[in-house]
Coordinates of C-alpha atoms and ligand atoms in Angstrom, one line a residue:
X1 CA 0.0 0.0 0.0
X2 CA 1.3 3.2 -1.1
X3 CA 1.7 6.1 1.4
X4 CA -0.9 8.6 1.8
X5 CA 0.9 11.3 3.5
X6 CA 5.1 13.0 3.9
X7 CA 6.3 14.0 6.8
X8 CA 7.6 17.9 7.1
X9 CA 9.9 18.9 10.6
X10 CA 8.1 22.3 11.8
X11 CA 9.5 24.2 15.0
X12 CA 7.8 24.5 18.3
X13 CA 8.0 26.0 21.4
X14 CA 6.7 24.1 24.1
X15 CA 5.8 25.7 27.9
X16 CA 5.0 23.9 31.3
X17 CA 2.6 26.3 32.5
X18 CA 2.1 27.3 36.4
X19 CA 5.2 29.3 36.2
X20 CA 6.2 32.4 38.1
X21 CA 9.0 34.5 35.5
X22 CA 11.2 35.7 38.4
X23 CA 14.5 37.8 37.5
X24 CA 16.4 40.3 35.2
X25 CA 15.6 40.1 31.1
X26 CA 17.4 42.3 28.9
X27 CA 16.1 44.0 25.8
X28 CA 17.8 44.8 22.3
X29 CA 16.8 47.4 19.5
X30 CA 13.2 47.8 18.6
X31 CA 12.6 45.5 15.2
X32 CA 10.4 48.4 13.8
X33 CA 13.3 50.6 14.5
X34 CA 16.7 48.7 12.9
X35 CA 14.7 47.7 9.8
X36 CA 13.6 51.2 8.9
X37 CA 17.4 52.7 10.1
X38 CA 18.7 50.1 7.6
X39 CA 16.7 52.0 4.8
X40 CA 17.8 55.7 6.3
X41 CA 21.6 54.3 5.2
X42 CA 20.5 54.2 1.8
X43 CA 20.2 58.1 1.7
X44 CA 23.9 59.0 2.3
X45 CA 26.8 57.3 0.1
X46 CA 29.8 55.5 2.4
X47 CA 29.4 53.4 5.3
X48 CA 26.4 53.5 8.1
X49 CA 26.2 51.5 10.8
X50 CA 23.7 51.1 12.9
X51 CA 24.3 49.1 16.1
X52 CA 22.2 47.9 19.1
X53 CA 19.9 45.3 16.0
X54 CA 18.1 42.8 16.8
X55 CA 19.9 38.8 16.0
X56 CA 15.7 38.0 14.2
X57 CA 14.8 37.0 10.9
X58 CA 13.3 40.3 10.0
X59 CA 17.0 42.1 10.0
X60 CA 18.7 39.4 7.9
X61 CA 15.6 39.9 4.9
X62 CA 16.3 43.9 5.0
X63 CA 20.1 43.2 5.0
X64 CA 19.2 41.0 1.7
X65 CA 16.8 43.9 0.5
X66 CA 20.2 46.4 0.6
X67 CA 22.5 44.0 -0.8
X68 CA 19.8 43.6 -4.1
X69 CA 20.5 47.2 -4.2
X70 CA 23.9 47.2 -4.5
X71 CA 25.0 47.8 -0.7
X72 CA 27.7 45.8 1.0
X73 CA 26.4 44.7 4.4
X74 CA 27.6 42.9 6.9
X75 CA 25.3 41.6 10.6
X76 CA 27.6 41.3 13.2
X77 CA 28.1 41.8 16.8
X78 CA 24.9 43.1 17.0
X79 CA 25.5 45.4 14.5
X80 CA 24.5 46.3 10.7
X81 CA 27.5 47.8 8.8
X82 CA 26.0 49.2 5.1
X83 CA 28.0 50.4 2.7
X84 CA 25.9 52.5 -0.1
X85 CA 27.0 52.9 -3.3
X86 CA 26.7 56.4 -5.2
X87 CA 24.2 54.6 -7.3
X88 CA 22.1 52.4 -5.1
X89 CA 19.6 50.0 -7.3
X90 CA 15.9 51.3 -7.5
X91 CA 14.3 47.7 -7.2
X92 CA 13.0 45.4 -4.5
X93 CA 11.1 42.2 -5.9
X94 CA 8.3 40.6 -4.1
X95 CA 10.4 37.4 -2.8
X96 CA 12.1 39.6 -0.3
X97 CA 9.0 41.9 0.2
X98 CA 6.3 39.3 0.5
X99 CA 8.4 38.1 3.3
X100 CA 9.3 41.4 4.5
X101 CA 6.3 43.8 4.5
X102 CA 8.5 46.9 5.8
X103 CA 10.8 46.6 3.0
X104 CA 8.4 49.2 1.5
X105 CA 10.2 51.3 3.6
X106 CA 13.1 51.7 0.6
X107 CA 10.3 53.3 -1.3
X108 CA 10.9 57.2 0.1
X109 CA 14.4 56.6 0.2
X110 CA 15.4 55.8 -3.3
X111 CA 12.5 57.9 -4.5
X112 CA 14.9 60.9 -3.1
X113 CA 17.8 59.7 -3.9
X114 CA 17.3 57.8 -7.8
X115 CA 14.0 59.5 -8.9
X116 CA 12.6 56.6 -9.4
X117 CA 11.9 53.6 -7.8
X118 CA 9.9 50.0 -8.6
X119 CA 9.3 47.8 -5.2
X120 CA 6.7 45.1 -4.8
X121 CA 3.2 45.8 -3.6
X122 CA 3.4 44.1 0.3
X123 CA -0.7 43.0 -0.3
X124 CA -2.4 42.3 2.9
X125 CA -1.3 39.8 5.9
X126 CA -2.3 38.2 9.1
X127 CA -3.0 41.4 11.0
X128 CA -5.0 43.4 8.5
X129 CA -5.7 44.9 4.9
X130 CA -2.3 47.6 5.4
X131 CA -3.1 50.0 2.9
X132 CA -0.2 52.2 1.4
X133 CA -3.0 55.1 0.2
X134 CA -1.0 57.6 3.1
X135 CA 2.4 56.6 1.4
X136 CA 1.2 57.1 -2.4
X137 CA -1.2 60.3 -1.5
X138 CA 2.1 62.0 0.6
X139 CA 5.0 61.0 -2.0
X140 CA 2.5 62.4 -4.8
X141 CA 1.9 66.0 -2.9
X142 CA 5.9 65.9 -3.1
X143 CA 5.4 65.9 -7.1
X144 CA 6.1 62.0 -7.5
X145 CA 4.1 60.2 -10.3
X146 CA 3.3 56.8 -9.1
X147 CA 1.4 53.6 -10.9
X148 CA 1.0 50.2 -10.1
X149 CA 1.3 47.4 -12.3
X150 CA 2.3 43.8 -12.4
X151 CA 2.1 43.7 -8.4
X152 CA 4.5 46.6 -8.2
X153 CA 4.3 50.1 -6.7
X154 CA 6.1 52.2 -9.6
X155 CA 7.5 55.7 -8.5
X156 CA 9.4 58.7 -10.2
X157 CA 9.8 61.9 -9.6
X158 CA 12.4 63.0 -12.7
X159 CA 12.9 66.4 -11.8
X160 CA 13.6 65.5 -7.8
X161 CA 10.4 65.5 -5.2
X162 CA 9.8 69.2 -3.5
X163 CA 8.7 69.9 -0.7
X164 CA 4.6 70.1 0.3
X165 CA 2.2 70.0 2.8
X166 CA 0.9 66.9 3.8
X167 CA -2.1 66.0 5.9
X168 CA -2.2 62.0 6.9
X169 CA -5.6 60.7 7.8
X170 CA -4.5 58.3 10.2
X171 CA -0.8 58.6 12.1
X172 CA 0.6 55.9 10.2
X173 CA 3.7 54.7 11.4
X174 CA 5.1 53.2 7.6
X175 CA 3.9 56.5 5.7
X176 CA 5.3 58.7 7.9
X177 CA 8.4 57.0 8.0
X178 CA 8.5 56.8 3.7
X179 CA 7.5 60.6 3.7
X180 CA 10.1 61.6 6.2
X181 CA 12.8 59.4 4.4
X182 CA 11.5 61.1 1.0
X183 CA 11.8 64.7 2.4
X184 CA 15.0 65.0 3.7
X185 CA 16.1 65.3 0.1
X186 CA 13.6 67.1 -1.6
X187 CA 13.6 70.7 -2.5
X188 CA 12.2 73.4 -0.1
X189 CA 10.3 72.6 3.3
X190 CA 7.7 69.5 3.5
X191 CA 5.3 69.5 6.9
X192 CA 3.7 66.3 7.5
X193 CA 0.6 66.5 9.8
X194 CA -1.0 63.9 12.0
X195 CA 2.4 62.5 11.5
X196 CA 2.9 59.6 13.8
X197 CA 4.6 59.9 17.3
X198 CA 6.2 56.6 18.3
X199 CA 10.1 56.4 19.8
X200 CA 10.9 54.7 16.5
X201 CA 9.8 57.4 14.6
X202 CA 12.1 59.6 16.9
X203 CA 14.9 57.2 16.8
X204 CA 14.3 57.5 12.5
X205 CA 14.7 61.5 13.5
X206 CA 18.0 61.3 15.5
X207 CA 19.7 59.4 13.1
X208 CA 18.6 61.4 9.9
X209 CA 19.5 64.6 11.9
X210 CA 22.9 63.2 12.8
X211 CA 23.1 62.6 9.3
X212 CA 22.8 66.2 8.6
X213 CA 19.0 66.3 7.7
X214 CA 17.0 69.4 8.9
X215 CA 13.8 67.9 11.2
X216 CA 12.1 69.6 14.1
X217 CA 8.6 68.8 15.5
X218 CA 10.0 64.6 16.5
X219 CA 8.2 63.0 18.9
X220 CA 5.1 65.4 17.3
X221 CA 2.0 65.2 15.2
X222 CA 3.8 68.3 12.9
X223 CA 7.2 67.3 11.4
X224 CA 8.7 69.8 9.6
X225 CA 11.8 68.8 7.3
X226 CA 13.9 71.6 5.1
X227 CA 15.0 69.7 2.6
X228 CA 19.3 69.6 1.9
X229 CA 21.3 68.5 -0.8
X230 CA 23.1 65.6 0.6
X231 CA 23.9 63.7 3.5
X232 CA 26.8 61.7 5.4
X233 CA 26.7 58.7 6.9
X234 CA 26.5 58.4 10.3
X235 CA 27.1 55.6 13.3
X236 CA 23.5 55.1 15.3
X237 CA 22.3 53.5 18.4
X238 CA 18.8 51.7 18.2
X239 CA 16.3 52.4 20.6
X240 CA 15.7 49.6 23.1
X241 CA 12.0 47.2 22.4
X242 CA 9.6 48.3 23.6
X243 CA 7.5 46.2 22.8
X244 CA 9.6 43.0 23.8
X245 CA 9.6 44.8 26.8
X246 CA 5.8 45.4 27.3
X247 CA 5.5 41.2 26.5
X248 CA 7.8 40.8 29.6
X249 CA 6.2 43.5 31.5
X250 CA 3.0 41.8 30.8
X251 CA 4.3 38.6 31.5
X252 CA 5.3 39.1 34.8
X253 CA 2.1 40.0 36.0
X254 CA -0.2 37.6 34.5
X255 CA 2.2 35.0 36.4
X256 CA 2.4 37.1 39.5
X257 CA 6.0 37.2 39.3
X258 CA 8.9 39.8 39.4
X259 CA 10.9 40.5 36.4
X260 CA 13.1 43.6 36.0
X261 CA 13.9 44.7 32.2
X262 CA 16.6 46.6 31.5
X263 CA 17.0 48.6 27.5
X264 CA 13.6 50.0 27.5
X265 CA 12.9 53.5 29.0
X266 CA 9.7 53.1 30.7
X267 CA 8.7 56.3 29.7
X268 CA 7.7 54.6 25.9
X269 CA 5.5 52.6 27.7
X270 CA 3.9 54.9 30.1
X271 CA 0.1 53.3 29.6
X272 CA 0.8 49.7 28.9
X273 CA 2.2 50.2 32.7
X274 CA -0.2 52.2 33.9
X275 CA -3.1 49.7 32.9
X276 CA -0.7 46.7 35.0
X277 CA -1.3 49.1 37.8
X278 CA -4.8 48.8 37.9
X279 CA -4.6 45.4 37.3
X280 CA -2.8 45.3 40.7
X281 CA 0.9 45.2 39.7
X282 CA 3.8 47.0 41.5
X283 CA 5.6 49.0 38.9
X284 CA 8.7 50.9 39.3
X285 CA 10.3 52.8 36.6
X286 CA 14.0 53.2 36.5
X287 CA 16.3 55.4 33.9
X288 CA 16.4 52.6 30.9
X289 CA 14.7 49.7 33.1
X290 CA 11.9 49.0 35.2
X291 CA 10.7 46.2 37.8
X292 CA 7.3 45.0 37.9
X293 CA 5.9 42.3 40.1
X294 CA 2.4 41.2 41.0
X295 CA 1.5 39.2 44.2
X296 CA -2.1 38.2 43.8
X297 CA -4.3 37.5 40.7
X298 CA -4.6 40.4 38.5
X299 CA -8.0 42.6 38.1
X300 CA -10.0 42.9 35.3
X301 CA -9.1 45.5 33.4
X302 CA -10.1 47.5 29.9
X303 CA -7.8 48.7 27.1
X304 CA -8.5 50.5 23.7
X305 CA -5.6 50.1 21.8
X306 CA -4.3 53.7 19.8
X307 CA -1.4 55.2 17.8
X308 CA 1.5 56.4 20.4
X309 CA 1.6 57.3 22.8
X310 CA -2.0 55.0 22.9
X311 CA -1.8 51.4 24.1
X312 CA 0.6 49.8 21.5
X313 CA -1.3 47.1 19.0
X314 CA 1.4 45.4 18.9
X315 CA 0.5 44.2 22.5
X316 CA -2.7 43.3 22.3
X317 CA -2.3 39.5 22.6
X318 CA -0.7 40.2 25.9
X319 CA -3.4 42.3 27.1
X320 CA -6.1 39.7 26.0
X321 CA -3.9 36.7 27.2
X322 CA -3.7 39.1 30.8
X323 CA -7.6 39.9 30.9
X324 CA -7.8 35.5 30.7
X325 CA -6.2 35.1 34.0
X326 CA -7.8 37.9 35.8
X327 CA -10.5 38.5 37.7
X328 CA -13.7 39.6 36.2
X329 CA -14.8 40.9 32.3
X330 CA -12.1 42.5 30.2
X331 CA -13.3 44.9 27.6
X332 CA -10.6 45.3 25.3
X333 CA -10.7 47.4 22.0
X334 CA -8.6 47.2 18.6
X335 CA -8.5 50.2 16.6
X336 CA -5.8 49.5 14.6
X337 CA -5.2 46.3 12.4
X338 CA -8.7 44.6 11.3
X339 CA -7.4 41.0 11.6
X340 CA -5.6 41.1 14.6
X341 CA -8.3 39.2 17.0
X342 CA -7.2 36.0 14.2
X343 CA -5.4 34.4 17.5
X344 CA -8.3 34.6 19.4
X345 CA -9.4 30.9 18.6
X346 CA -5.9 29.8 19.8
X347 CA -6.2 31.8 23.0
X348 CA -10.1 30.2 23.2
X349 CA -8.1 26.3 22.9
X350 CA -6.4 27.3 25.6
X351 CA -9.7 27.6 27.4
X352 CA -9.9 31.5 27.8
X353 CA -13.3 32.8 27.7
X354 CA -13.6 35.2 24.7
X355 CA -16.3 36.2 22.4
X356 CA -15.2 39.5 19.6
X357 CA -17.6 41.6 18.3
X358 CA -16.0 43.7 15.7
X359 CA -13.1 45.0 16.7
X360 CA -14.0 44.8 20.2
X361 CA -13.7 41.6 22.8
X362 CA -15.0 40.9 25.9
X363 CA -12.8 38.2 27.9
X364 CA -14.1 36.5 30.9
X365 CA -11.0 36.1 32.6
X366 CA -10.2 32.3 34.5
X367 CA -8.4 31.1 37.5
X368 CA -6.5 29.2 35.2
X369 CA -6.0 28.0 31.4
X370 CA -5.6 24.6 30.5
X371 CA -2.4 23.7 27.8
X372 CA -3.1 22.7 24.6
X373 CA -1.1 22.6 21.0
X374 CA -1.7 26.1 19.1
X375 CA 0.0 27.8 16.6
X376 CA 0.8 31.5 16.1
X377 CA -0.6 33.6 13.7
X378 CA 1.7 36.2 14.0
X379 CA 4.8 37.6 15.6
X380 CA 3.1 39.0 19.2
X381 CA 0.6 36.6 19.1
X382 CA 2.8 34.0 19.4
X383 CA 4.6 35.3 22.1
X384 CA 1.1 36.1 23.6
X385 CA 0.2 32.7 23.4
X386 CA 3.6 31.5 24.9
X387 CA 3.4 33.6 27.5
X388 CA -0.4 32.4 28.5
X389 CA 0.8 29.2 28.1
X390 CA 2.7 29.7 31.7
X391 CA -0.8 30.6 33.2
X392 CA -1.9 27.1 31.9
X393 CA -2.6 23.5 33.4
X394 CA 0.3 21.2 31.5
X395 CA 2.1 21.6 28.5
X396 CA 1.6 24.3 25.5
X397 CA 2.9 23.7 22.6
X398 CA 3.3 26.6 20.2
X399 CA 3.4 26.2 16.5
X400 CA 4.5 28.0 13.8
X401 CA 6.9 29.7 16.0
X402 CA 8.7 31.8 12.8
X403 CA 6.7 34.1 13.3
X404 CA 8.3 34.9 17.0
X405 CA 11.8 34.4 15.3
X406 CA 10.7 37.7 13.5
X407 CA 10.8 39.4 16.4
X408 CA 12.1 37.8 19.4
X409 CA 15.7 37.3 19.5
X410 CA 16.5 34.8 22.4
X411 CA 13.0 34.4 23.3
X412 CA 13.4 30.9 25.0
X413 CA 16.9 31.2 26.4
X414 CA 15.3 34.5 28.1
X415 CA 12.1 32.7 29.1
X416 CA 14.5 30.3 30.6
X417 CA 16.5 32.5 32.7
X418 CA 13.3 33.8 34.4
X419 CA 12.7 30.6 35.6
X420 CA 10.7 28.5 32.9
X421 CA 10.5 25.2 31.9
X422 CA 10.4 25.7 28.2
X423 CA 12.0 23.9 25.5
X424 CA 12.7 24.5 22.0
X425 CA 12.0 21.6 19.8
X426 CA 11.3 20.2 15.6
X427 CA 8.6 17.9 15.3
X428 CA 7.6 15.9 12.2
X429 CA 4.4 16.8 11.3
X430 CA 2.2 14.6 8.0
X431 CA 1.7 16.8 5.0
X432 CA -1.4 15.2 3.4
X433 CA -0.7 14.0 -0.4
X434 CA -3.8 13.5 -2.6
Ligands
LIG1 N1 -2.9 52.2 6.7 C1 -3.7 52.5 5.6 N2 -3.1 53.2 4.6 C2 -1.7 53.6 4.6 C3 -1.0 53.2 5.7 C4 -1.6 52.5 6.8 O1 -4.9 52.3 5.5 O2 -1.3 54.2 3.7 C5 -3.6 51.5 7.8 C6 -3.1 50.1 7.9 O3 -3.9 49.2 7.1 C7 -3.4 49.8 9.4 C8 -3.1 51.1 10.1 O4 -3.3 52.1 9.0 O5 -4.7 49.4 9.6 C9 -1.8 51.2 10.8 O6 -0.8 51.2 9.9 P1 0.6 51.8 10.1 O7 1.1 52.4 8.8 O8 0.6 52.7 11.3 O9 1.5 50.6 10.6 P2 2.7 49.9 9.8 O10 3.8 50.9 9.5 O11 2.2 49.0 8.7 C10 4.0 49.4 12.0 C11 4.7 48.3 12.7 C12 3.6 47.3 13.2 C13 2.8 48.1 14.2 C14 2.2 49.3 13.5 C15 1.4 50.2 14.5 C16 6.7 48.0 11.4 C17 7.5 47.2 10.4 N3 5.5 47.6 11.7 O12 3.3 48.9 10.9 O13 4.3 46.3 13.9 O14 1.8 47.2 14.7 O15 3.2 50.1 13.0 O16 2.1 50.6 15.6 O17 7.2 49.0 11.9 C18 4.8 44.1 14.5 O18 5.9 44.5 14.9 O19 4.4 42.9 14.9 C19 3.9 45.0 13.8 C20 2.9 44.5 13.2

């Protein structure tokens, strides 16, 4: 009899749950930071380098984005070292952008610096629809022509982009970031408004300023850029996770442990930390770190998430996976992405008590979860579900865990060191053949 099914080896993370996380965690650079300073390089000629990165997948594909584009670049010792021609390439095919959705980042960049530019369209993904209407709409008050065809987002702008003034609907962290990249360069003054606020955005500042670029307004909803005629390369520092840090933070008190993080200024994550005070955790904020521990089960609590400095998407499964251990109903509110309750149905196999509405759930929180096999959908809700796999009866087992490879360097040897039982492990798993 002739098989009826292969066998494929698939990475898991499995969890013992009933554990406290106890102890120190350090964080690196912010992944949404170190992808997008990888793509300022690319507007000065010479050698960048841009330390504090993040050892996850994300930062190899970006590296492999520049190299496309004619840059040198080397990952090492934590650090990206780009060397950028005088010339760099003005294409980015979808096999490195389909894997890589900020790799659109390139687009403002090369705009400003080639006049032209042809990257893939990202399309849609886990979390949400992600349009790029902001990016096209801003880069076209600039005086850039842009088309799509053939699954590509096609820009020029032959006599160089000038400044304009552009109003975004939304504070969208990717446009603001191509439109801030694109101005630096262009003729004349450009004011973005509603521009988004987050540390990465201001990290994106320091560097471009250190480079030599004319920015006021970071950390603001008005940027204002005057554009210059060239810029040098610079060295730059990477501002610490936060939200690796906000998955620990969160972590410690849905376990009712005590974990101190050090590389994140509590400051970035002044409501995330605020709401684990009403949930009954003791926070205390130090210069770059911050300790928070929780004795007894956590309240219920409700959380709406927001652009910066609003609660962060980004840690929404944390804050459901919190509201499923606590005590009492949990209203929490996504305003952000449009898929991102998908990982609801693995939190609900882990027997939390969710129903979603929209973009709103209501979580009845239990004494205790029970462990099961789920996968992750994508990059924080696996870690969300890892994480509520330690409030759990038995074994977890997390699937599909590439997605936290994305953006959590070290995520098991650190969940080790605070005291789990957690093991990293390939499994065989049938492929069906018809
Ligand atoms: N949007 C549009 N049109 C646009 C741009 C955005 O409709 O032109 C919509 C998106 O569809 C989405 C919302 O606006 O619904 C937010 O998008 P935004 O541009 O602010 O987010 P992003 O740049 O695509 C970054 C992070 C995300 C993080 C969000 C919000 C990177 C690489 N990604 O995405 O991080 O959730 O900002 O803070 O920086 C993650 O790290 O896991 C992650 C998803």
């Amino acid at each position: 009899m002739s098989a009826t099914h292969t066998m494929a080896r698939v990475d898991v993370i499995r969890v013992k749950g009933g554990a406290r996380l106890s102890g120190d965690v350090s964080v690196g650079g912010a992944k949404n930071s170190a992808l997008k300073l990888m793509a300022v390089a690319l507007l000065a000629e010479g050698r960048s380098v841009v330390a504090n990165v993040p050892r996850i997948t994300d930062v190899a594909i970006m590296a492999e984005v520049l190299r496309r584009l004619g840059c040198e670049v080397s990952l090492a010792g934590g650090e990206a070292t780009i060397d950028v021609p005088a010339e760099p390439g003005s294409e980015t095919d979808y096999d490195l952008v389909r894997r890589l959705r900020a790799s659109i980042c390139v687009l403002g960049p090369l705009l400003a610096r080639r006049g032209y530019v042809r990257v893939a369209h990202p399309g849609g993904d886990a979390i949400g629809s992600r349009g790029l209407d902001m990016h096209v709409a801003g880069l076209a008050r600039m005086g850039a022509e842009i088309s799509g065809e053939h699954g590509f987002v096609i820009a020029s702008a032959p006599g160089g982009l000038r400044g304009g003034k552009i109003w975004l609907d939304f504070p969208s962290v990717g446009a603001t970031e191509n439109l801030l990249m694109a101005a630096v360069l262009a003729k004349g003054v450009t004011e973005i408004d509603n521009a988004a606020r987050e540390p990465e955005i201001v990290d994106i500042c320091d560097m471009l300023t250190a480079m030599g670029a004319q920015i006021t307004g970071a950390g603001t909803s008005t940027l204002t850029v005057e554009g210059v005629e060239a810029l040098k390369p610079v060295r730059h520092t990477t501002v610490g996770d936060r939200i690796v840090g906000g998955t620990w933070a969160f972590g410690a008190a849905m376990t009712r442990g005590d974990v101190t993080v050090h590389g994140v200024q509590p400051a970035y994550l002044e409501i995330a930390l605020d709401k684990l005070v009403s949930a009954g955790a003791v926070v205390e904020p130090g210069d770059n770190l911050f300790r928070v521990r929780m004795e007894d089960r956590p309240k219920a609590i409700d959380i709406v998430t927001l652009p910066y400095p609003g609660f962060a998407t980004d840690l929404l499964p944390m804050a459901i996976g919190l509201a499923a251990v606590s005590a009492g109903s949990s209203l929490i509110t996504e305003n952000i992405f449009d898929g991102r309750f998908m990982f609801v149905n693995e939190m609900v196999r882990l027997g939390a008590d969710i129903r979603t509405d929209g973009h709103h759930a209501v979580v009845n929180g239990r004494e205790r979860l029970s462990g099961a096999p789920v996968r992750a959908t994508d990059i924080r809700a696996g870690a969300g579900l890892v994480i509520a796999g330690l409030c759990a009866d038995g074994v977890t087992e997390v699937g599909e865990v590439h997605h936290i490879d994305r953006g959590y360097p070290d995520f098991v040897a650190d969940l080790a060191n605070l005291g789990v039982d957690v093991e990293r492990a390939v499994v065989a798993e049938p492929t069906f053949d018809f």
